[in-house]
XYZ file of C-alpha atoms in Angstrom:
538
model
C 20.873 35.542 40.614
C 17.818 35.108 39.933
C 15.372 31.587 40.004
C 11.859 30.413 38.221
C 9.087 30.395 40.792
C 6.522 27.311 40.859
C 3.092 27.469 39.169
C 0.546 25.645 39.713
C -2.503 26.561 37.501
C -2.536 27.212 33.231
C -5.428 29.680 31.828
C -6.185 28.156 28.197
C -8.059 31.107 26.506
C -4.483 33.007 28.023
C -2.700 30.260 26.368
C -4.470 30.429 23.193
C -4.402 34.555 22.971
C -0.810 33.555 23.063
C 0.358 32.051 20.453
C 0.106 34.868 18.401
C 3.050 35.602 15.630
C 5.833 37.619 16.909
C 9.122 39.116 16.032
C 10.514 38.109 19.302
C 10.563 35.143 21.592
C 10.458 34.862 24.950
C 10.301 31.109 26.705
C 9.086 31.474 29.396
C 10.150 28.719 31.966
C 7.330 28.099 34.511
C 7.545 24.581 34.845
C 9.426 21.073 35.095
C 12.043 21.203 38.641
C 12.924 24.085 40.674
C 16.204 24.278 41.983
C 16.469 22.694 45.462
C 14.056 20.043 43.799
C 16.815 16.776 43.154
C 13.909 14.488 41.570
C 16.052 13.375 38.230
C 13.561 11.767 36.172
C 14.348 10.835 33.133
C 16.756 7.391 33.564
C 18.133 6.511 36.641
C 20.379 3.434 36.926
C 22.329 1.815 39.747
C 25.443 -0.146 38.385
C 26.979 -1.815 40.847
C 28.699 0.412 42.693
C 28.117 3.369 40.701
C 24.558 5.263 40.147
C 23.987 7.440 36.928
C 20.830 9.543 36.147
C 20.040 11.726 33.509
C 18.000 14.745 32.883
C 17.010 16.850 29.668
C 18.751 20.503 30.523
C 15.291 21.724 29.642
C 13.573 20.089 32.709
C 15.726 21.959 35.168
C 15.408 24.968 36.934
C 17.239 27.895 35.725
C 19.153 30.947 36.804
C 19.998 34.584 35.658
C 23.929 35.449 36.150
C 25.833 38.283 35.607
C 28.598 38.088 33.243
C 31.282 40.107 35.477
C 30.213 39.047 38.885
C 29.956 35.355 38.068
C 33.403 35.173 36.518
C 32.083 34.549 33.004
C 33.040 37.447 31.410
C 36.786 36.183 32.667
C 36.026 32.901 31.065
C 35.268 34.347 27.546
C 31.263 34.637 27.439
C 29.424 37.710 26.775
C 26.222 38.659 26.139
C 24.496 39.699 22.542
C 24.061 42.903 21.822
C 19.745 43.564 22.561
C 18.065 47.107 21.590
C 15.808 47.447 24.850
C 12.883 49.623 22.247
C 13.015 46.825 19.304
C 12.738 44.207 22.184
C 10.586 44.737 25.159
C 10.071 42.403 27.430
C 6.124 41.260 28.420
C 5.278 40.990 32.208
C 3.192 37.269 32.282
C 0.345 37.367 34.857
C -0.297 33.903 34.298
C 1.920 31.179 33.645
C 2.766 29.645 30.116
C 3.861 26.687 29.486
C 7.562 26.463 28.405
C 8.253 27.434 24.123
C 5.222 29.611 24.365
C 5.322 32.779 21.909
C 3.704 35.883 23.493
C 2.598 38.851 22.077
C 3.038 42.431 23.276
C -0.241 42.662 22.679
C -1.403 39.526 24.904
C -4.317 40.223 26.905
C -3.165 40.100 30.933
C -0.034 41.253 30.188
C 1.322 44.959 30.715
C 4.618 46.526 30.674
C 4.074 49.670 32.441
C 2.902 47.971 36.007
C 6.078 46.278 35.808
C 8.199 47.217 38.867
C 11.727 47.511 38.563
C 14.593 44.926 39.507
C 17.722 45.499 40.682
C 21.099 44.476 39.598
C 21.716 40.538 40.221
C 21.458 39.594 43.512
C 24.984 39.668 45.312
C 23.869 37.525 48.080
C 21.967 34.546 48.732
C 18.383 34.938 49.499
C 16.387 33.641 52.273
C 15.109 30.504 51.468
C 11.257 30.422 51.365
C 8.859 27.714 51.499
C 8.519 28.408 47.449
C 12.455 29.136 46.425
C 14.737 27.105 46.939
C 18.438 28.602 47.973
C 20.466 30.760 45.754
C 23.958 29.798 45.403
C 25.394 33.892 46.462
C 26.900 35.399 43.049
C 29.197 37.723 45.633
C 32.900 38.718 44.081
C 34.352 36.560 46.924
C 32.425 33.513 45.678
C 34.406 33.078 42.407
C 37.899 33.303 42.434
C 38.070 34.576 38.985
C 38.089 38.555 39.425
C 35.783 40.110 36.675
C 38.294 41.950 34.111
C 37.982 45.777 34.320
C 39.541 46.140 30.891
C 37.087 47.417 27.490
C 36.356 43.526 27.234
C 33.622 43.424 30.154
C 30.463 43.066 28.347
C 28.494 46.307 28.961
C 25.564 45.883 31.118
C 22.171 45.549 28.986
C 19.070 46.590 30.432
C 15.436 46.265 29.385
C 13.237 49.309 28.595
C 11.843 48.996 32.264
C 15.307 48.920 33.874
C 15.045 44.873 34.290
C 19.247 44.027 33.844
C 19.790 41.548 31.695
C 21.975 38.643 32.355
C 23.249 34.870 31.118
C 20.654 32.422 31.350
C 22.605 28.939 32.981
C 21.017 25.608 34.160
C 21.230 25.148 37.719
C 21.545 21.530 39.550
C 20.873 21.073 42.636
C 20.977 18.102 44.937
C 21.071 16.909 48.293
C 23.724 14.205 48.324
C 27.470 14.273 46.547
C 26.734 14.746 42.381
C 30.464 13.817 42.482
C 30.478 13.709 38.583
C 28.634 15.449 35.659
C 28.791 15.134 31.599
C 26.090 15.939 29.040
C 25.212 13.951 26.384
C 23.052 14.637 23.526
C 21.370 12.224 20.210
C 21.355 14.648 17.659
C 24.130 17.132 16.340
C 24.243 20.540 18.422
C 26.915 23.034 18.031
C 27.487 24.304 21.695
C 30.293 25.532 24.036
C 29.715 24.149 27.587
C 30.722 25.630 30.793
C 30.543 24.173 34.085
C 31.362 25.146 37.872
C 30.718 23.548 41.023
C 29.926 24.953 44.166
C 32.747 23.895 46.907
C 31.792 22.761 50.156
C 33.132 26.486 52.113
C 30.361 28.067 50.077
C 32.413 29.617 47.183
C 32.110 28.751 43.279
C 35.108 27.436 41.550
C 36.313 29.060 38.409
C 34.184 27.840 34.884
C 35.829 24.492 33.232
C 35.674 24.173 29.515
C 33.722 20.562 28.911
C 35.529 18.956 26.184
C 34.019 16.903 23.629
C 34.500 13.251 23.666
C 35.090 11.927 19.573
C 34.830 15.123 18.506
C 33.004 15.056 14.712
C 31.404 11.878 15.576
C 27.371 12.083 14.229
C 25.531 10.990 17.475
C 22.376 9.206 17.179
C 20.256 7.253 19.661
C 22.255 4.006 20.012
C 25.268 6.010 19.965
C 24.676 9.607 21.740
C 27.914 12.048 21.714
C 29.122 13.415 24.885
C 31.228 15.622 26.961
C 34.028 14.320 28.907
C 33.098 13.768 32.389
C 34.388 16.391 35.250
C 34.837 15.204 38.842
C 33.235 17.511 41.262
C 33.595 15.311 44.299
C 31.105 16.706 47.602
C 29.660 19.487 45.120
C 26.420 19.487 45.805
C 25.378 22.156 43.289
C 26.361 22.848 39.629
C 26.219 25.561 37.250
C 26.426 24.836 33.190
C 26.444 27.705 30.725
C 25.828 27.050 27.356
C 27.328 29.743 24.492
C 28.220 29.530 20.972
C 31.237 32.151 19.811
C 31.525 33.620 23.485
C 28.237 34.489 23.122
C 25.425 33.308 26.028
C 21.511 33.136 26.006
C 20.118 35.926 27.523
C 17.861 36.235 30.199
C 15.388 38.537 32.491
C 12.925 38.012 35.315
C 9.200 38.488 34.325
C 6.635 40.403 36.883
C 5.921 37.237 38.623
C 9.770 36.077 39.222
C 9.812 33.635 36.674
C 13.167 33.320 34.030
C 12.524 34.199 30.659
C 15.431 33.364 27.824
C 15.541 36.124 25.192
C 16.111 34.019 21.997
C 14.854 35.742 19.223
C 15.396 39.648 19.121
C 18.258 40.066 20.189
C 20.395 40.490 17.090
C 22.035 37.217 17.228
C 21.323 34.632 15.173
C 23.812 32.438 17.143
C 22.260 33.439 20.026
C 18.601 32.076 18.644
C 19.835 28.999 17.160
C 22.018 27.673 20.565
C 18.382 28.484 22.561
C 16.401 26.641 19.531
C 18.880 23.486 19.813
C 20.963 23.501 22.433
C 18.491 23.123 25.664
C 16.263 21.033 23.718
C 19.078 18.391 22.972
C 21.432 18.394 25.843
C 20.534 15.709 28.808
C 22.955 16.184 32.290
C 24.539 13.232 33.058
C 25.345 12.883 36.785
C 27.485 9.860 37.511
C 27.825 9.000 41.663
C 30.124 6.657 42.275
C 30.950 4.986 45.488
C 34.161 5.215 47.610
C 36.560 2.458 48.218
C 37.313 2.560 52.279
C 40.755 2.033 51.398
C 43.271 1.138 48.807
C 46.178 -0.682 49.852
C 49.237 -2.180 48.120
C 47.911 -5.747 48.583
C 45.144 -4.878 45.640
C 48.162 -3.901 43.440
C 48.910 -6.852 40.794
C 51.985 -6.851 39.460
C 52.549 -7.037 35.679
C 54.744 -9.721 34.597
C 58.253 -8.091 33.881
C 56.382 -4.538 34.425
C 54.968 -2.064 36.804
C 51.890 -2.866 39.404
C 48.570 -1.856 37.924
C 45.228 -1.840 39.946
C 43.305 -4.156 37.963
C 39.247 -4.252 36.686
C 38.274 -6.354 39.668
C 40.458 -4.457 42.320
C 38.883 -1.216 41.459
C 35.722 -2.381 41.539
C 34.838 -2.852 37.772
C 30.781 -4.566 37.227
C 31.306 -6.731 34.544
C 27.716 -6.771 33.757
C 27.443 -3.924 32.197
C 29.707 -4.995 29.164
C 27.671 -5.278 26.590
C 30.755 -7.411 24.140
C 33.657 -8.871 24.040
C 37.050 -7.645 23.210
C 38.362 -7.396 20.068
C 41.929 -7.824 19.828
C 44.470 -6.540 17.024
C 46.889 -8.949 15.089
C 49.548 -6.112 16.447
C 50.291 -3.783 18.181
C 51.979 -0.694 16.675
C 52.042 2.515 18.506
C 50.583 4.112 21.945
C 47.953 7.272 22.137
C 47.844 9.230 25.112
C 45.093 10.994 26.399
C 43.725 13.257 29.555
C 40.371 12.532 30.849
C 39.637 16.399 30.595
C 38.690 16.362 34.600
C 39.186 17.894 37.439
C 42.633 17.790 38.867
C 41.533 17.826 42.703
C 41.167 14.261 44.178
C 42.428 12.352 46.500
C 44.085 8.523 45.497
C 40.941 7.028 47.019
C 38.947 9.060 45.165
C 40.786 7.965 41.699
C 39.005 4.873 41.676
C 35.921 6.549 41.952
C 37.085 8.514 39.050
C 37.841 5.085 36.850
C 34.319 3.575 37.923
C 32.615 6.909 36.923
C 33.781 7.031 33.888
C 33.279 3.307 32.913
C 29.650 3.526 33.699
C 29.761 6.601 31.506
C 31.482 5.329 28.512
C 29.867 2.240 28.895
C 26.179 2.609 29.836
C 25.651 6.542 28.838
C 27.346 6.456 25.658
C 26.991 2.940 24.835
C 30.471 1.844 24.077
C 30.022 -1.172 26.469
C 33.279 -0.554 28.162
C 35.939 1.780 29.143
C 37.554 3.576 26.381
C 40.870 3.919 27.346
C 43.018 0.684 28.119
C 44.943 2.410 30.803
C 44.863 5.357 32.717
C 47.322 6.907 35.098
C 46.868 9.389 38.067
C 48.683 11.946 39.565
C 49.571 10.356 42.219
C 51.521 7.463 40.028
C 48.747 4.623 40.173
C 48.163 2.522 36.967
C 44.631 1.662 36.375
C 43.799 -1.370 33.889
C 41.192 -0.151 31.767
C 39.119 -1.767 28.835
C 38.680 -6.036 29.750
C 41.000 -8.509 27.878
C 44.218 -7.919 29.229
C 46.721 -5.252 29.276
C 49.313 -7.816 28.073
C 47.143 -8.291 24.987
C 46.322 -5.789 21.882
C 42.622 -5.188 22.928
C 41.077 -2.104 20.731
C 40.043 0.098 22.948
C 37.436 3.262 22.254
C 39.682 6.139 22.455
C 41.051 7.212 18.942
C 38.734 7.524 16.066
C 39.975 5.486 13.071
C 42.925 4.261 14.870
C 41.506 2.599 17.956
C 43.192 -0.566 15.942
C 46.321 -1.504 16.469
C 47.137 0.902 19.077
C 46.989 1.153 22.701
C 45.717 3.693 24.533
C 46.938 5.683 27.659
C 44.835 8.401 29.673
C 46.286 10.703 32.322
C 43.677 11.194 35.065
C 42.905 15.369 34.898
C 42.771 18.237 32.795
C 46.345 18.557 31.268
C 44.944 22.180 29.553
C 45.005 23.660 33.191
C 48.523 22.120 34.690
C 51.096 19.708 33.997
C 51.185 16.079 34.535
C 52.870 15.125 38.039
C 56.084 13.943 37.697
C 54.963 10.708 39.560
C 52.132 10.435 36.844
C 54.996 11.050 34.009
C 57.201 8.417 35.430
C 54.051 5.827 35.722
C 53.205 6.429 32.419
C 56.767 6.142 30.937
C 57.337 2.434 32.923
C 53.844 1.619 31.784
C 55.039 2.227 27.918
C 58.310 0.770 27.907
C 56.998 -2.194 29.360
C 53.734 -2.408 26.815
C 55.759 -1.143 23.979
C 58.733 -3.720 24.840
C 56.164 -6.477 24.800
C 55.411 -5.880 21.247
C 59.244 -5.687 20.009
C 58.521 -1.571 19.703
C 61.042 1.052 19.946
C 59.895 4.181 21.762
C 61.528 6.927 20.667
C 60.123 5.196 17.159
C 57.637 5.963 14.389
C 53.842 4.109 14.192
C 52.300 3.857 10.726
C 48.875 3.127 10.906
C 46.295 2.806 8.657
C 42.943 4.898 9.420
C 39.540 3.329 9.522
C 38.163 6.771 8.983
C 36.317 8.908 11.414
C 34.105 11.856 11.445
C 36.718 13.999 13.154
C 39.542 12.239 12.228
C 42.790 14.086 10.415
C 43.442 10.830 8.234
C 41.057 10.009 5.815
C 40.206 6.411 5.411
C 42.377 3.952 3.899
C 45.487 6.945 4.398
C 48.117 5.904 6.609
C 49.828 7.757 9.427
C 53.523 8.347 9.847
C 53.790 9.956 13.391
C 55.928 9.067 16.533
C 55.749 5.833 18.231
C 54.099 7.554 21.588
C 51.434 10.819 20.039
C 48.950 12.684 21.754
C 45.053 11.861 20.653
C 45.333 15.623 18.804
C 48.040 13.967 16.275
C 45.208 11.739 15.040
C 42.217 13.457 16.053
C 40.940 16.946 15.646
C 40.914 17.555 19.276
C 42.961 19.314 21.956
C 43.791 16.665 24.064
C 46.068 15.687 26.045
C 45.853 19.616 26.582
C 48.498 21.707 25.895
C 50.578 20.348 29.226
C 49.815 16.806 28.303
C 51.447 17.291 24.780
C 54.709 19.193 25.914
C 55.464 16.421 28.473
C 54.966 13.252 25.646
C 59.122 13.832 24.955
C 59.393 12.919 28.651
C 57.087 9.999 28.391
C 59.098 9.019 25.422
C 62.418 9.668 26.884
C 61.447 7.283 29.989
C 59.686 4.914 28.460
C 63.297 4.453 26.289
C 64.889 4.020 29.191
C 66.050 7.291 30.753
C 66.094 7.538 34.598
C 62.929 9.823 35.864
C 63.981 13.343 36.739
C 64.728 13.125 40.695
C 61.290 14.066 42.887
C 61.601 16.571 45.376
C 60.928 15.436 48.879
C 57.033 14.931 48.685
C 54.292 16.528 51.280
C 52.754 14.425 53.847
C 50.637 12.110 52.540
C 46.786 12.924 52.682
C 44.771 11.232 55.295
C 43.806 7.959 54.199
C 46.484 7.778 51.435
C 47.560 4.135 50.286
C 50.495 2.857 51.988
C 53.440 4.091 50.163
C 52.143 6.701 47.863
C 53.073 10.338 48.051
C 51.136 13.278 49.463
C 50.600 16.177 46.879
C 52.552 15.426 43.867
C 55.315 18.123 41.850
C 54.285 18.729 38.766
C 56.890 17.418 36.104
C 59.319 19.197 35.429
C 59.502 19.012 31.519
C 60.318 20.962 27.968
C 58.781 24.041 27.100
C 55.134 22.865 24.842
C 56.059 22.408 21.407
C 54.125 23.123 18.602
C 51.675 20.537 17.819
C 48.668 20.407 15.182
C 45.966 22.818 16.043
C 43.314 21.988 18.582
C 39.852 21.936 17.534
């Protein structure tokens, strides 16, 4: 792995002899952060209890990866295809500014008195008063073995014997980042990939970041965004940006700076991600702060229904709501969702999760609230969710073109990796035949619904929906969620939320230290039908 070194000093008639036509690029990144540097400078904001600041990807530090070692190659990124003779690489002697063109023919520049690298590091390097620590890129720190099979990408090498490997942004920072999303004000057409370093020192496996209102055009009032992951006491992240599996790639210059290989390389995929991508994208990092406990006197029961934590037990700052809710005349069906997260937390750590992801939705991507108007964990605990009352048809943000009339449910987690809990299935099945019950709806019913129309919607405006009473966001929405285990378990939510008893739970684990008073330890999944064949995900 390799990092951009600090410069200090610019030569202009170097930077002028520079900008010379070319039939490559190469951006060379010499300024902005380094890693170990956790100055986020771009819009900080403390909310409450909850602190969010963003960054342009462009003003962080970057590293080189190997596709194999680093577990990318597992995860479905590879690198273009580069022809080391139509493509060599300039050594800088000086430092450019970042977007500068070079010419092979720059004066200060040579090729020849370039010394050669070896393969990725495979450990981390000493720190030094100018480098910040390397995360190690070791086999043992990612748990995802590199496949052996013809689909590892063949290594690419420059002319000079520099390897070649996949340029990711690197975050860095001292405390807890806790959570991370991107967001980005003008329409980009990326694949995101994030890890986290764990506290023992190893790198978990990539996570897909899913797109929140997928098809939506983003603009400055209204920026599109990733879901946001939970990455609790990380205190480093990796994000790799690719288009069709394929990643930007990257070498070390002479003077151990990164340099992204955009143009040249025989992809014009590859050239348009580097063009847009890091020039659009801004890290969110959401840090929200921990509850000391939650007990079962902040549990409100609903009238006739289950006990909820409600906006002002988990710690929601109305201030930040920027309206007023807008109810329905009725209500006539439920969505359900997954918040696309990380499945590791603890219960205490859920409400973290729910003020996170307010701030988010309703600072970051200016929705002025929550989206969802309930969400559920795994551990069983009902969260309200958007202000005006869960007994009321408030339209929530969570469904384009049928936010209306509908009310919608989020499992806490990433439903594409495992399946709900069964203590999260049940939770959500009371939740719905109590909501749905309210409104004189039947269950195991159909909802017609009219669509407002939506940029990524499957209903065209004014077209009206025929689908079952309880659907998945993906029966509206050309998206994947709930995930593929979220989807196959909606029969179950159905089935209990008409009544059925919940499937008997296996004696559960001790409880985790801290745990509220009566909830379980480490939930079973739920047991439920094999996943049926829904609409396609995006």
């Amino acid at each position: 792995m390799r990092y951009p070194r600090p410069k200090h000093s610019i030569a202009l008639a170097a930077i002028a002899a520079a900008v010379v036509a070319s039939p490559f690029a190469v951006i060379a990144s010499t300024s902005g952060p380094q890693a170990g540097d956790t100055r986020l400078v771009d819009n900080k904001q403390k909310i409450a209890n909850t602190e969010i600041e963003q960054v342009p990807l462009r003003e962080l530090p970057a590293a080189i990866l190997d596709v194999a070692s680093s577990g990318l190659a597992a995860a479905g990124v590879a690198l273009p295809e580069i022809d080391p003779d139509a493509f060599p690489l300039p050594d800088l002697t000086v430092p450019l500014p970042k977007g500068i063109v070079p010419s092979p023919s720059t004066p200060g520049t040579s090729e020849s008195s370039a010394p050669e690298s070896s393969a990725p590091e495979s450990s981390a390097p000493e720190t030094t008063s100018s480098e910040a620590p390397a995360p190690s890129t070791t086999e043992t720190d990612d748990p995802a073995p590199a496949p052996t099979s013809t689909t590892t990408p063949p290594v690419t090498t420059m002319r000079d014997g520099r390897e070649v490997g996949a340029a990711v942004t690197h975050i860095v920072r001292e405390d807890p980042i806790k959570m991370v999303a991107f967001t980005w004000d003008r329409p980009v057409d990326v694949d995101l990939k994030l890890r986290a370093k764990q506290p023992d020192g190893k790198w978990s496996p990539w996570t897909v970041l899913e797109q929140i209102s997928k098809g939506a055009v983003p603009s400055a009032e209204k920026p599109a965004g990733t879901e946001p992951v939970w990455v609790g006491d990380a205190r480093e992240v990796q994000v790799a940006a690719s288009k069709d599996g394929l990643a930007i790639p990257a070498a070390e210059t002479q003077g151990g700076d990164l340099a992204q290989l955009a143009v040249g390389s025989g992809s014009e995929i590859v050239t348009k991600l580097a063009e847009t991508a890091l020039n659009t994208l801004k890290a969110t990092l959401i840090s929200p702060e921990g509850l000391l406990s939650l007990g079962s006197s902040l549990l409100s029961p609903l009238t006739g229904g289950p006990q909820v934590v409600a906006r002002q037990q988990w710690g929601a700052d109305e201030g930040i709501r920027c309206s007023q809710p807008v109810y329905s005349p009725q209500l006539k069906g439920a969505i359900v969702h997954h918040t696309a997260g990380s499945n590791d937390y603890t219960p205490q750590q859920s409400v973290e999760i729910v003020r996170g992801i307010y701030a988010y939705h309703a600072q970051s991507l200016n929705w002025c609230d929550i989206g969802y108007n309930v969400l559920v964990d795994k551990y069983g605990q009902i969260f309200e969710g958007a202000f005006g009352g869960l007994d009321r048809n408030v339209e929530g943000t969570h469904t384009g073109g049928f936010n209306k009339d509908t009310v919608g449910l989020s499992f806490i987690g990433n439903l594409e990796e495992v399946p709900p809990t069964a203590a999260a299935v049940a939770a959500a099945g009371r939740f719905l035949r109590w909501r749905l019950g309210k409104a004189g709806l039947n269950p195991a019913g159909t909802a017609t619904l009219m669509s407002e129309g939506f940029a990524g919607t499957k209903f065209a405006a004014g077209t009206q929906s025929n689908l079952p009473m309880i659907s998945g966001h993906r029966d509206y929405n050309s998206t994947s969620c709930p995930g593929v285990h979220g989807y196959a378990a909606l029969e179950q939510v159905r089935a209990l939320a008409g009544g059925a008893a919940p499937a008997p739970e296996t004696t559960p684990e001790a409880a985790p230290e801290g745990a509220p008073p009566g909830e379980p330890g480490a939930p079973e999944q739920a047991p439920g039908p094999a996943p049926e064949a829904g609409p396609p995900a995006a």
